């Protein structure tokens, strides 16, 4: 049983989490200027258009930054220390996640990553990343 906090979708993010359950990384994209965005929001920060769509992203990206968490937050005590990562997606937006299957001392900025889908409960899937071939 998954006992850690689970993100709660709202009207703006529901397609992102529904996509994750389907094992698809969904991002909002502006129909006017084609810019991708995350987090989702009704107005494009680049051109201010409200004409938006959801589209499937590649799932590819690179490690933009990372840190090692030593503070024992409730629910994460058994995992501490653990790494967290900021991944720059090939489409442009950055997402905060984890890199699985790579020890913290194996993380390198700019390393290629690929999204993987962690079904943590019957109705929640978290997007994490793993090392991709260069
Ligand atoms: Zn735009």
Tab-separated table of C-alpha atoms and ligand atoms in Angstrom:
chain	number	residue	atom	x	y	z
A	1	UNK	CA	0.000	0.000	0.000
A	2	UNK	CA	1.288	3.415	-0.990
A	3	UNK	CA	1.314	5.664	2.098
A	4	UNK	CA	3.014	8.802	0.806
A	5	UNK	CA	1.070	11.948	-0.069
A	6	UNK	CA	-0.637	11.684	-3.464
A	7	UNK	CA	-1.057	14.700	-5.747
A	8	UNK	CA	-4.626	15.839	-6.196
A	9	UNK	CA	-5.716	16.815	-9.688
A	10	UNK	CA	-7.773	19.946	-10.214
A	11	UNK	CA	-9.611	21.113	-13.309
A	12	UNK	CA	-6.402	22.560	-14.779
A	13	UNK	CA	-4.224	19.476	-14.186
A	14	UNK	CA	-6.724	16.629	-14.612
A	15	UNK	CA	-5.556	15.671	-18.128
A	16	UNK	CA	-1.942	15.545	-16.921
A	17	UNK	CA	-2.829	12.976	-14.237
A	18	UNK	CA	-5.316	11.111	-16.462
A	19	UNK	CA	-2.543	10.851	-19.063
A	20	UNK	CA	-0.112	9.511	-16.482
A	21	UNK	CA	-2.614	6.760	-15.643
A	22	UNK	CA	-2.628	5.854	-19.350
A	23	UNK	CA	1.215	5.958	-19.241
A	24	UNK	CA	1.323	9.076	-21.388
A	25	UNK	CA	3.059	12.322	-20.501
A	26	UNK	CA	0.487	14.941	-21.433
A	27	UNK	CA	1.306	18.641	-21.611
A	28	UNK	CA	-0.757	21.671	-22.407
A	29	UNK	CA	0.200	23.389	-25.643
A	30	UNK	CA	-0.773	26.770	-27.064
A	31	UNK	CA	-2.572	26.531	-30.402
A	32	UNK	CA	-1.608	30.102	-31.276
A	33	UNK	CA	2.191	29.983	-30.811
A	34	UNK	CA	2.661	26.194	-30.279
A	35	UNK	CA	4.526	26.692	-26.961
A	36	UNK	CA	4.295	23.787	-24.496
A	37	UNK	CA	3.620	24.576	-20.886
A	38	UNK	CA	3.757	22.973	-17.468
A	39	UNK	CA	2.113	23.537	-15.088
A	40	UNK	CA	-1.047	23.790	-17.102
A	41	UNK	CA	-2.881	27.091	-16.934
A	42	UNK	CA	-5.573	28.711	-19.003
A	43	UNK	CA	-3.479	31.495	-20.579
A	44	UNK	CA	-0.254	31.061	-22.558
A	45	UNK	CA	2.608	32.830	-20.756
A	46	UNK	CA	4.331	33.497	-24.098
A	47	UNK	CA	1.560	35.052	-26.208
A	48	UNK	CA	-1.385	35.335	-23.749
A	49	UNK	CA	-3.673	33.268	-25.943
A	50	UNK	CA	-6.319	31.140	-24.234
A	51	UNK	CA	-6.558	28.773	-27.231
A	52	UNK	CA	-5.030	25.609	-25.790
A	53	UNK	CA	-4.886	21.884	-26.353
A	54	UNK	CA	-3.447	18.840	-24.616
A	55	UNK	CA	-0.848	16.841	-26.493
A	56	UNK	CA	1.311	13.845	-25.741
A	57	UNK	CA	4.928	14.746	-25.039
A	58	UNK	CA	7.834	12.527	-26.017
A	59	UNK	CA	8.773	11.630	-22.452
A	60	UNK	CA	12.389	12.478	-23.250
A	61	UNK	CA	14.409	15.088	-21.431
A	62	UNK	CA	17.643	15.849	-19.664
A	63	UNK	CA	18.557	16.304	-16.021
A	64	UNK	CA	18.505	20.048	-15.411
A	65	UNK	CA	19.259	19.953	-11.678
A	66	UNK	CA	18.966	17.650	-8.705
A	67	UNK	CA	19.325	17.539	-4.940
A	68	UNK	CA	19.554	15.035	-2.138
A	69	UNK	CA	16.830	15.294	0.510
A	70	UNK	CA	18.004	14.487	4.042
A	71	UNK	CA	15.039	15.921	5.937
A	72	UNK	CA	12.614	13.217	7.051
A	73	UNK	CA	9.251	14.435	5.801
A	74	UNK	CA	6.190	12.449	6.968
A	75	UNK	CA	5.739	9.425	4.743
A	76	UNK	CA	9.280	9.567	3.358
A	77	UNK	CA	11.249	8.542	6.471
A	78	UNK	CA	12.179	5.103	5.107
A	79	UNK	CA	13.421	6.567	1.810
A	80	UNK	CA	15.611	9.314	3.275
A	81	UNK	CA	18.051	10.331	1.946
A	82	UNK	CA	16.529	10.358	-1.527
A	83	UNK	CA	17.147	12.364	-4.659
A	84	UNK	CA	14.787	14.719	-6.389
A	85	UNK	CA	15.313	15.992	-9.876
A	86	UNK	CA	14.321	18.838	-12.150
A	87	UNK	CA	13.992	17.400	-15.639
A	88	UNK	CA	13.981	19.637	-18.688
A	89	UNK	CA	11.677	17.966	-21.180
A	90	UNK	CA	12.619	17.972	-24.858
A	91	UNK	CA	9.482	20.072	-25.424
A	92	UNK	CA	10.873	22.777	-23.090
A	93	UNK	CA	8.963	22.703	-19.789
A	94	UNK	CA	10.698	21.494	-16.640
A	95	UNK	CA	9.146	18.957	-14.271
A	96	UNK	CA	10.103	18.061	-10.705
A	97	UNK	CA	10.357	14.312	-10.276
A	98	UNK	CA	12.747	11.521	-9.311
A	99	UNK	CA	15.262	9.535	-11.306
A	100	UNK	CA	14.824	5.846	-10.576
A	101	UNK	CA	17.395	3.117	-11.092
A	102	UNK	CA	20.292	5.581	-10.794
A	103	UNK	CA	22.059	6.030	-7.441
A	104	UNK	CA	22.430	9.663	-6.291
A	105	UNK	CA	26.175	9.623	-7.007
A	106	UNK	CA	25.389	8.519	-10.563
A	107	UNK	CA	23.333	11.592	-11.429
A	108	UNK	CA	24.896	14.075	-13.851
A	109	UNK	CA	23.429	17.345	-15.081
A	110	UNK	CA	22.443	17.044	-18.761
A	111	UNK	CA	22.199	13.248	-18.639
A	112	UNK	CA	19.464	12.007	-21.014
A	113	UNK	CA	16.343	10.746	-19.273
A	114	UNK	CA	13.139	8.989	-20.233
A	115	UNK	CA	9.788	9.126	-18.444
A	116	UNK	CA	8.557	5.980	-16.722
A	117	UNK	CA	5.185	5.516	-15.112
A	118	UNK	CA	4.872	4.346	-11.515
A	119	UNK	CA	1.386	3.027	-10.726
A	120	UNK	CA	1.444	3.754	-6.996
A	121	UNK	CA	-2.224	2.967	-6.384
A	122	UNK	CA	-5.268	1.845	-8.306
A	123	UNK	CA	-6.026	5.337	-9.538
A	124	UNK	CA	-2.738	7.228	-9.228
A	125	UNK	CA	0.308	7.036	-11.462
A	126	UNK	CA	3.381	9.161	-10.811
A	127	UNK	CA	5.759	10.182	-13.573
A	128	UNK	CA	9.365	9.435	-12.795
A	129	UNK	CA	12.450	9.241	-15.004
A	130	UNK	CA	15.148	6.758	-15.783
A	131	UNK	CA	18.463	7.003	-17.593
A	132	UNK	CA	18.045	6.919	-21.354
A	133	UNK	CA	20.561	5.910	-23.949
A	134	UNK	CA	22.588	8.925	-25.094
B	1	LIG	ZN1	1.115	31.016	-27.011
